[in-house]
JSON list of C-alpha atoms in Angstrom, two decimals:
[
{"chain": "A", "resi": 531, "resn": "UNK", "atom": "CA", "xyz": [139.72, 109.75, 81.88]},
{"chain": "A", "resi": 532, "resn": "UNK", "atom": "CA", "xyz": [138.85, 110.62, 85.45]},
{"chain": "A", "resi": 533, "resn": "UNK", "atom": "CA", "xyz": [139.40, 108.05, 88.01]},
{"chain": "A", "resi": 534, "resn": "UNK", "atom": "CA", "xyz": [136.22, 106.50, 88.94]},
{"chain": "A", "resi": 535, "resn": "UNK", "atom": "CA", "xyz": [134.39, 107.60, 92.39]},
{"chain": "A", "resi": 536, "resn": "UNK", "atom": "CA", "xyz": [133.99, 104.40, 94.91]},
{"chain": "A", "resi": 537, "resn": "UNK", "atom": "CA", "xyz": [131.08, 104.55, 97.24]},
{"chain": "A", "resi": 538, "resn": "UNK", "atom": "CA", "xyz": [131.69, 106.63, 100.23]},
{"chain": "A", "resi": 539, "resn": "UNK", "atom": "CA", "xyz": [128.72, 104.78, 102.41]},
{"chain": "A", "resi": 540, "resn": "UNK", "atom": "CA", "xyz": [127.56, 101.46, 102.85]},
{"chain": "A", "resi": 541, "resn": "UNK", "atom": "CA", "xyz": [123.88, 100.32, 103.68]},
{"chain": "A", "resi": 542, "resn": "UNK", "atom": "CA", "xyz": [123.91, 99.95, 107.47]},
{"chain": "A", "resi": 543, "resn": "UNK", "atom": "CA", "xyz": [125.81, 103.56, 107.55]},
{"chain": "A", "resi": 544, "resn": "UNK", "atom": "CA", "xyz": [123.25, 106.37, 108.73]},
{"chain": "A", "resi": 545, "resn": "UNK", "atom": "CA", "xyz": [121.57, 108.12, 106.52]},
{"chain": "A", "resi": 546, "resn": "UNK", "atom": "CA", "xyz": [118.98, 110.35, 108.58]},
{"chain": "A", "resi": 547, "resn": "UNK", "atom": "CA", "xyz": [117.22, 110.91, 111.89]},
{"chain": "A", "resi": 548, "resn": "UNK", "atom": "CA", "xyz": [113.92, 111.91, 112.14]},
{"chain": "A", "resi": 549, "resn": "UNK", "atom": "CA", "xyz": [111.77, 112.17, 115.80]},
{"chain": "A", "resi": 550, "resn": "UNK", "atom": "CA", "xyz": [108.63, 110.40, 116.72]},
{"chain": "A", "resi": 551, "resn": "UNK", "atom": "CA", "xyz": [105.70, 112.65, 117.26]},
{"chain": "A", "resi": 552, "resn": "UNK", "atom": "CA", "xyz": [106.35, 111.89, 121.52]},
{"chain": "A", "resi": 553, "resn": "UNK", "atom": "CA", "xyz": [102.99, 110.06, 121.90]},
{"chain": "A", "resi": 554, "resn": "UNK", "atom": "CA", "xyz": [104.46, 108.79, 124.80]},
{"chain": "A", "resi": 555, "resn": "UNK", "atom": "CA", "xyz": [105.36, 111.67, 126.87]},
{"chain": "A", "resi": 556, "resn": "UNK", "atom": "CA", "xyz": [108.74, 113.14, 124.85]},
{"chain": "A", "resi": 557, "resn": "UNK", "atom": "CA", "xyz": [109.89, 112.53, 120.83]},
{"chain": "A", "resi": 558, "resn": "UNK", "atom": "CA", "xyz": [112.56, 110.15, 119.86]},
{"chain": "A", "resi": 559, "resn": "UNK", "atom": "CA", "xyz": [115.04, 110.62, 117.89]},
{"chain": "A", "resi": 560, "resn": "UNK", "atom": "CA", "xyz": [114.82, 107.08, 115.63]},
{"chain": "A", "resi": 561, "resn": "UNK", "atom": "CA", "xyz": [117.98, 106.12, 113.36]},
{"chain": "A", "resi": 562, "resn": "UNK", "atom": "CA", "xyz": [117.20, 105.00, 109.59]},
{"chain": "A", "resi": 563, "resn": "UNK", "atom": "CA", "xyz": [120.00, 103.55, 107.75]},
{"chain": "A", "resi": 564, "resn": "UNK", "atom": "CA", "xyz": [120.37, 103.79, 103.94]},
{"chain": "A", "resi": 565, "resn": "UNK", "atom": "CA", "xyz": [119.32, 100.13, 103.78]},
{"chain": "A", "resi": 566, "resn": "UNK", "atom": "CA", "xyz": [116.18, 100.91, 105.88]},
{"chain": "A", "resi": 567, "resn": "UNK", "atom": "CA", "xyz": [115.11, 104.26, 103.33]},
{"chain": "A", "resi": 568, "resn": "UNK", "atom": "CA", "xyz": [116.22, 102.36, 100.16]},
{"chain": "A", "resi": 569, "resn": "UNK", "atom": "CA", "xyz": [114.07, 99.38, 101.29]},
{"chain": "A", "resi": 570, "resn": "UNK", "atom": "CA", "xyz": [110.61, 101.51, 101.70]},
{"chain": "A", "resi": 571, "resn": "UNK", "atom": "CA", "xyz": [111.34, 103.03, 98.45]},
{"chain": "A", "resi": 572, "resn": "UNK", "atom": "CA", "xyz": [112.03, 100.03, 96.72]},
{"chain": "A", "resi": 573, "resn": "UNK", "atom": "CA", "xyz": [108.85, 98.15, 97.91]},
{"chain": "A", "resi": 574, "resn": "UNK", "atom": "CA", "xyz": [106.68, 101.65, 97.27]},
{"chain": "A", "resi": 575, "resn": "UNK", "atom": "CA", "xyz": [107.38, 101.46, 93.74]},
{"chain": "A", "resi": 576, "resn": "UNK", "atom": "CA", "xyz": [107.07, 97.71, 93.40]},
{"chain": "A", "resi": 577, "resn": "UNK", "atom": "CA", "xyz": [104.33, 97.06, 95.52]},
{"chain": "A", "resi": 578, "resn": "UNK", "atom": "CA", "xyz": [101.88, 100.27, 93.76]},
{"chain": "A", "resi": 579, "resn": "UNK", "atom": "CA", "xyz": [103.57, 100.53, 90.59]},
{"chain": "A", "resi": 580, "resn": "UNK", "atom": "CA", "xyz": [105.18, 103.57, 90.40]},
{"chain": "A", "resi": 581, "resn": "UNK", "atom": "CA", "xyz": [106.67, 104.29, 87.08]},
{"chain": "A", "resi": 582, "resn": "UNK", "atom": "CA", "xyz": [108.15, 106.91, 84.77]},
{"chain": "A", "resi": 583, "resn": "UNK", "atom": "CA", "xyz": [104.33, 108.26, 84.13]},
{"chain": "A", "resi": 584, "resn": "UNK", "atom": "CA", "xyz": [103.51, 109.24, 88.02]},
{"chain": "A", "resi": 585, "resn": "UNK", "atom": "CA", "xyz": [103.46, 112.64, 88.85]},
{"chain": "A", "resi": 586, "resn": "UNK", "atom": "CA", "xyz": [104.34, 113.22, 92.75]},
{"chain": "A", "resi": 587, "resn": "UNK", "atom": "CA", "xyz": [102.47, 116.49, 94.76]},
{"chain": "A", "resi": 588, "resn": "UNK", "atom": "CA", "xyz": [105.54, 117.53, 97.02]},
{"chain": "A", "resi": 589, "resn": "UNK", "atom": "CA", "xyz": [103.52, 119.36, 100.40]},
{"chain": "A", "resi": 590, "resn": "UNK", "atom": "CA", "xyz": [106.00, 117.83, 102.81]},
{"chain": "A", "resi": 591, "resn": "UNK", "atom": "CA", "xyz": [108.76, 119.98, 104.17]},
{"chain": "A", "resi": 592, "resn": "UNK", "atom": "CA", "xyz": [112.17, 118.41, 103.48]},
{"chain": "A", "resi": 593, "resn": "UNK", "atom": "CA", "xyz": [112.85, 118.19, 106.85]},
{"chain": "A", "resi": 594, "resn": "UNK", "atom": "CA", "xyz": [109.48, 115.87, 107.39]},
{"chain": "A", "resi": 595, "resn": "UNK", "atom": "CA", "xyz": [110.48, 111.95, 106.50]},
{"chain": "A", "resi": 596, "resn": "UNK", "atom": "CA", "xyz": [107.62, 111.64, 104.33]},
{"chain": "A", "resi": 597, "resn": "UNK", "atom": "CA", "xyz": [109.88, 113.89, 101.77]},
{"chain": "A", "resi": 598, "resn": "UNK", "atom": "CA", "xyz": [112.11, 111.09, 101.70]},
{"chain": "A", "resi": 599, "resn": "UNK", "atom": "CA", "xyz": [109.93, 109.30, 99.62]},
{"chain": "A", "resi": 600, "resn": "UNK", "atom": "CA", "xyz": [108.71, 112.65, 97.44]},
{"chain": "A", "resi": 601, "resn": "UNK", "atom": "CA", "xyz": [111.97, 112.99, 96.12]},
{"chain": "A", "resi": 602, "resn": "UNK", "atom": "CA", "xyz": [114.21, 109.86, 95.87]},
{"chain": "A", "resi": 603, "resn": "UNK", "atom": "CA", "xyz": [111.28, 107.38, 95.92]},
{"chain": "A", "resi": 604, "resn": "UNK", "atom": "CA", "xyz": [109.68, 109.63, 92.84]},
{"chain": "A", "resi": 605, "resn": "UNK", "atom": "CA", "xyz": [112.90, 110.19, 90.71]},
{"chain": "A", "resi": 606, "resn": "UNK", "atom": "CA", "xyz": [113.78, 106.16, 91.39]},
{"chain": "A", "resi": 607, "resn": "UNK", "atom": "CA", "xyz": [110.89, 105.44, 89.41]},
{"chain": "A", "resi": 608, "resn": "UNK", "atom": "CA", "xyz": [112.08, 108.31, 86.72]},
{"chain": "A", "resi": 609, "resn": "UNK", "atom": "CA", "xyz": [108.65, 109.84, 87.89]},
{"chain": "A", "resi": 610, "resn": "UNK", "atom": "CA", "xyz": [108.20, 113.79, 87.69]},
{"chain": "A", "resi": 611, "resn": "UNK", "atom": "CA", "xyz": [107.90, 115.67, 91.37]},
{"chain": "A", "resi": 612, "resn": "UNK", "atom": "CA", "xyz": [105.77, 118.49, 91.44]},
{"chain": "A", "resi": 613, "resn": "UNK", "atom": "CA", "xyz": [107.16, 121.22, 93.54]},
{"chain": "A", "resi": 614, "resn": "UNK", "atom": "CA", "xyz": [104.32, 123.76, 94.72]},
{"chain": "A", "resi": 615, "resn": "UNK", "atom": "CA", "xyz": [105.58, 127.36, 95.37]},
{"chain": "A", "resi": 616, "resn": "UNK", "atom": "CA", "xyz": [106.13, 127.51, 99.11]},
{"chain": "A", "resi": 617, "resn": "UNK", "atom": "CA", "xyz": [103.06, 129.97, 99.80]},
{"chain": "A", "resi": 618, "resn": "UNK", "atom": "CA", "xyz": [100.93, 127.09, 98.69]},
{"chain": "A", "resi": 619, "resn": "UNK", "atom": "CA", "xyz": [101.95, 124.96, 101.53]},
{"chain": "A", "resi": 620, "resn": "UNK", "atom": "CA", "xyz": [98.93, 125.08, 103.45]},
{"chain": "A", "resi": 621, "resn": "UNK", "atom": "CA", "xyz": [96.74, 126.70, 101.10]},
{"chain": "A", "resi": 622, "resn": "UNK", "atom": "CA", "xyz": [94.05, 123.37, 99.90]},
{"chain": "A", "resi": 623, "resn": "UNK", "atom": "CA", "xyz": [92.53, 125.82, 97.05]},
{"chain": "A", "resi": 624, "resn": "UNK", "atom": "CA", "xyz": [96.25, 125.45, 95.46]},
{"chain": "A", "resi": 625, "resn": "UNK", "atom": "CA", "xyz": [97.06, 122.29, 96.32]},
{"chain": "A", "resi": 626, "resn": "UNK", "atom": "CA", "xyz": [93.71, 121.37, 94.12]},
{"chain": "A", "resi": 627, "resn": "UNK", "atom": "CA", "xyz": [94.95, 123.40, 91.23]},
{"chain": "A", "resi": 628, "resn": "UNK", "atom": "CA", "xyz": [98.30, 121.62, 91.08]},
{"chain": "A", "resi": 629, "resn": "UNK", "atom": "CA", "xyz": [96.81, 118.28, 91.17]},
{"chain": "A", "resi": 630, "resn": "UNK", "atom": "CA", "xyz": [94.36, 119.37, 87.98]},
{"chain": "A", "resi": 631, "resn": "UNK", "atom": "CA", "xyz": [96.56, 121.31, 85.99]},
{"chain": "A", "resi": 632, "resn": "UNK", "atom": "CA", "xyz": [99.67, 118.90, 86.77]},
{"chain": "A", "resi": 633, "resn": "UNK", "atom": "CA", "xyz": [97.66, 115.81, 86.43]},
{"chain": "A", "resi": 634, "resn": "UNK", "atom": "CA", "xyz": [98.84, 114.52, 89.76]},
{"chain": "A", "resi": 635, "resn": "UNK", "atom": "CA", "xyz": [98.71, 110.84, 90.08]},
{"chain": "A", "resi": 636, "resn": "UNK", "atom": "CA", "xyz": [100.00, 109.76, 92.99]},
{"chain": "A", "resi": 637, "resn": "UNK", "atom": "CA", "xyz": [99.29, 111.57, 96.56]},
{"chain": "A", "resi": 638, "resn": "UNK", "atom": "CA", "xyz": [101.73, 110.76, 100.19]},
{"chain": "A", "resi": 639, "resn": "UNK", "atom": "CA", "xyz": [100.95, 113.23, 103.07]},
{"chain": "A", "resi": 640, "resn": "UNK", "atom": "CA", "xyz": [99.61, 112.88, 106.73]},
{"chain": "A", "resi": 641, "resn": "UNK", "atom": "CA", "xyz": [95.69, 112.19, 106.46]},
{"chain": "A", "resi": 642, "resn": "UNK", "atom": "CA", "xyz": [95.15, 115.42, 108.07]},
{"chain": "A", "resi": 643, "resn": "UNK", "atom": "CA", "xyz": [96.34, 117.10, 104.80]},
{"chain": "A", "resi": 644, "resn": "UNK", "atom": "CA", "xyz": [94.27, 115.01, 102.79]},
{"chain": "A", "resi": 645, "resn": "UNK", "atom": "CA", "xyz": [91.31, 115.64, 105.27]},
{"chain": "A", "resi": 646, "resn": "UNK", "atom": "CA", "xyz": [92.01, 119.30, 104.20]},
{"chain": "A", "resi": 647, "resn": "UNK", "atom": "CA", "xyz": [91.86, 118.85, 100.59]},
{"chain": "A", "resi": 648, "resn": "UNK", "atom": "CA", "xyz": [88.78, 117.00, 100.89]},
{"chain": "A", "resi": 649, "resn": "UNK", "atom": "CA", "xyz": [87.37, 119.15, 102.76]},
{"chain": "A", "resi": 650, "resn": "UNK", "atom": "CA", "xyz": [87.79, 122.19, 100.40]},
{"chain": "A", "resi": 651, "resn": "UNK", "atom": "CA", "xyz": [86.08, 120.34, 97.53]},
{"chain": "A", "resi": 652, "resn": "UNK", "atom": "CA", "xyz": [83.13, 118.74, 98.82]},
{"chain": "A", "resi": 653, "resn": "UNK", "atom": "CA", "xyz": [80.15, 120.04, 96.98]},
{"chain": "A", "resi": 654, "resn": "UNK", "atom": "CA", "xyz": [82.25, 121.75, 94.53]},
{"chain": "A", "resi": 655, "resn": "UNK", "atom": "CA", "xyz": [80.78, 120.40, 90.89]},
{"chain": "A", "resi": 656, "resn": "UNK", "atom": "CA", "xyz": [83.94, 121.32, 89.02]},
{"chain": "A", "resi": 657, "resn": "UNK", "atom": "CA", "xyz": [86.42, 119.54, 90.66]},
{"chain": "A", "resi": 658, "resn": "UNK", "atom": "CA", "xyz": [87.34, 116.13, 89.77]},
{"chain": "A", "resi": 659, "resn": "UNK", "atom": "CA", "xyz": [90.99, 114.48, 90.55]},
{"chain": "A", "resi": 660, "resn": "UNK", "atom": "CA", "xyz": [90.68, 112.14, 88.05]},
{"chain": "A", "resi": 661, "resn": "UNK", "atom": "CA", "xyz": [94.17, 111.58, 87.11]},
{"chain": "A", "resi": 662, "resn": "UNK", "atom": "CA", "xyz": [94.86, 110.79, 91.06]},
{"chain": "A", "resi": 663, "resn": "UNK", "atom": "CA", "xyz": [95.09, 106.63, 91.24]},
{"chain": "A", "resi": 664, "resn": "UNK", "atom": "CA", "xyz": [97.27, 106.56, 94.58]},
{"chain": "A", "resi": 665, "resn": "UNK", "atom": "CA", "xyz": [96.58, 107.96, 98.24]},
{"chain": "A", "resi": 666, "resn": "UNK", "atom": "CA", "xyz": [99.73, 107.42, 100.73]},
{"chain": "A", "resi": 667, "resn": "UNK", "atom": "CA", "xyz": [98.64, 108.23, 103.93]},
{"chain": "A", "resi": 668, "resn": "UNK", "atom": "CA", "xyz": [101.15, 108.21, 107.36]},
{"chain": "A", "resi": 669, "resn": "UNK", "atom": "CA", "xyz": [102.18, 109.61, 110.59]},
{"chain": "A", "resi": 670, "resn": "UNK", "atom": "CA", "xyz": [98.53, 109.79, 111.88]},
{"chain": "A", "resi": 671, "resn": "UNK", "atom": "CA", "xyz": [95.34, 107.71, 112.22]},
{"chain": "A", "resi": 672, "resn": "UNK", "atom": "CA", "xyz": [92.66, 108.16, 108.72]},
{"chain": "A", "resi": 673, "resn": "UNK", "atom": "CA", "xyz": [88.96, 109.54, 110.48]},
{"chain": "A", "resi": 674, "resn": "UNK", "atom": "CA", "xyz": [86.85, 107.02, 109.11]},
{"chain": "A", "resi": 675, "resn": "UNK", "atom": "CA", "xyz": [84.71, 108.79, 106.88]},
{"chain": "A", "resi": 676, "resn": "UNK", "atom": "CA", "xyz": [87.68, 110.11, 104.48]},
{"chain": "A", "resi": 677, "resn": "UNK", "atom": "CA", "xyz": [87.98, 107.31, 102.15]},
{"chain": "A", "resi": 678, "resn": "UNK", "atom": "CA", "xyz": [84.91, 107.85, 101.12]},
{"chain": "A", "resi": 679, "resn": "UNK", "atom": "CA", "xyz": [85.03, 111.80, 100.85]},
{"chain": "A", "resi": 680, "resn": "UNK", "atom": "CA", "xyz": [87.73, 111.16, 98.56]},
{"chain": "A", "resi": 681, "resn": "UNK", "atom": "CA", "xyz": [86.17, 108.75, 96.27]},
{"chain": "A", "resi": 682, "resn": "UNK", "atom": "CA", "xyz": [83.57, 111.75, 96.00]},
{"chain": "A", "resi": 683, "resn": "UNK", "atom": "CA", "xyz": [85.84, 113.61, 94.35]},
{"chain": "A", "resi": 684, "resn": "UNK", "atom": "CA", "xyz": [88.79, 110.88, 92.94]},
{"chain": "A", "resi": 685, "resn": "UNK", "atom": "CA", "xyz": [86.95, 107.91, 92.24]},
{"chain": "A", "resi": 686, "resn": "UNK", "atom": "CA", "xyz": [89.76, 105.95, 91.04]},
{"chain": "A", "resi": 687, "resn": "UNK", "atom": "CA", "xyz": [92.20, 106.52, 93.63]},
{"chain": "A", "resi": 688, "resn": "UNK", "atom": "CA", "xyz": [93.08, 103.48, 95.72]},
{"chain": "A", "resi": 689, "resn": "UNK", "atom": "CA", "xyz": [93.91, 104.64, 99.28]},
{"chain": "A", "resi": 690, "resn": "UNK", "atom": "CA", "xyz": [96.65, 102.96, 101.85]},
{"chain": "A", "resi": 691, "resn": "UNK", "atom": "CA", "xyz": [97.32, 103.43, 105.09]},
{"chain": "A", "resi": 692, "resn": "UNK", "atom": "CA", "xyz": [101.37, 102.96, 105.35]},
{"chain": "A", "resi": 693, "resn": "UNK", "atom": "CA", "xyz": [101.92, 104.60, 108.97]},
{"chain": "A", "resi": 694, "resn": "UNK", "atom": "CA", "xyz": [105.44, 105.72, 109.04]},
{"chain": "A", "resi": 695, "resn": "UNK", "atom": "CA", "xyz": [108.82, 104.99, 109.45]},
{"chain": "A", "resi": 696, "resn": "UNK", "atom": "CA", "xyz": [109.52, 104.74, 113.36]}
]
């Protein structure tokens, strides 16, 4: 029997550093401690019920902090990530196909992505992201017309506003 691994950190150790967008004249770099991460993921998955049955869209680069949650907020909840092929990152006509044909349910970008995606299917008949009950928008201000663009087109989907980390 191997020898059991102890825990190498503890909560307040660092566990990432990600940079304000330098709305004030330069970026910051801003600390975030296991304790902090674990804490947003924890009341994410409480707070909008995100369980085994959620399906993830993963459009944020792994070194973005929204990714944080993509991955270890979406596997927490034994949910399944969707992984787009990387030529797909900014392409909205693909980013709609993955959220059909992998029944997407749960959304987390900056608005400006979603803005995209809206964009791209307004009008069009066929499209319909009914399976998509969660919108996580951060990092940027929501235009005020979006949320309801998107119920055109994912009438179920409840929209937040979460802002970001820093």
């Amino acid at each position: 029997q191997a020898d059991l691994l102890l825990p190498q950190q503890r909560p307040a150790d660092l566990a990432y550093v990600i940079y304000t967008s330098g709305s004030t004249g330069e970026p910051k770099g801003v600390m975030i401690d296991h304790r902090a991460a674990l804490n947003t993921i924890v009341d994410i998955n409480r707070r909008f019920g995100i369980a085994a049955d959620d399906r993830v869209l993963a459009l944020s680069s792994l070194g973005f902090d929204l990714s944080v949650y993509d991955v270890f907020g979406t596997l927490a909840a034994g949910g399944t990530l969707v992984i787009p092929e990387p030529s797909s990152l900014k392409d909205p006509s693909r980013w709609a196909e993955w959220l059909v044909a992998e029944r997407v349910t749960v959304w987390n970008s900056v608005p400006a992505l979603m803005d995209l995606l809206v964009e791209h299917l307004s009008g069009r008949q066929a499209t319909s992201l009914e399976h998509l009950r969660l919108v996580l928008l951060s990092g940027d201000w929501i235009p005020v017309d979006l949320p309801d663009r998107l119920r055109s087109i994912a009438p179920g989907a409840q929209l937040v506003s979460l802002w970001g980390a820093t």
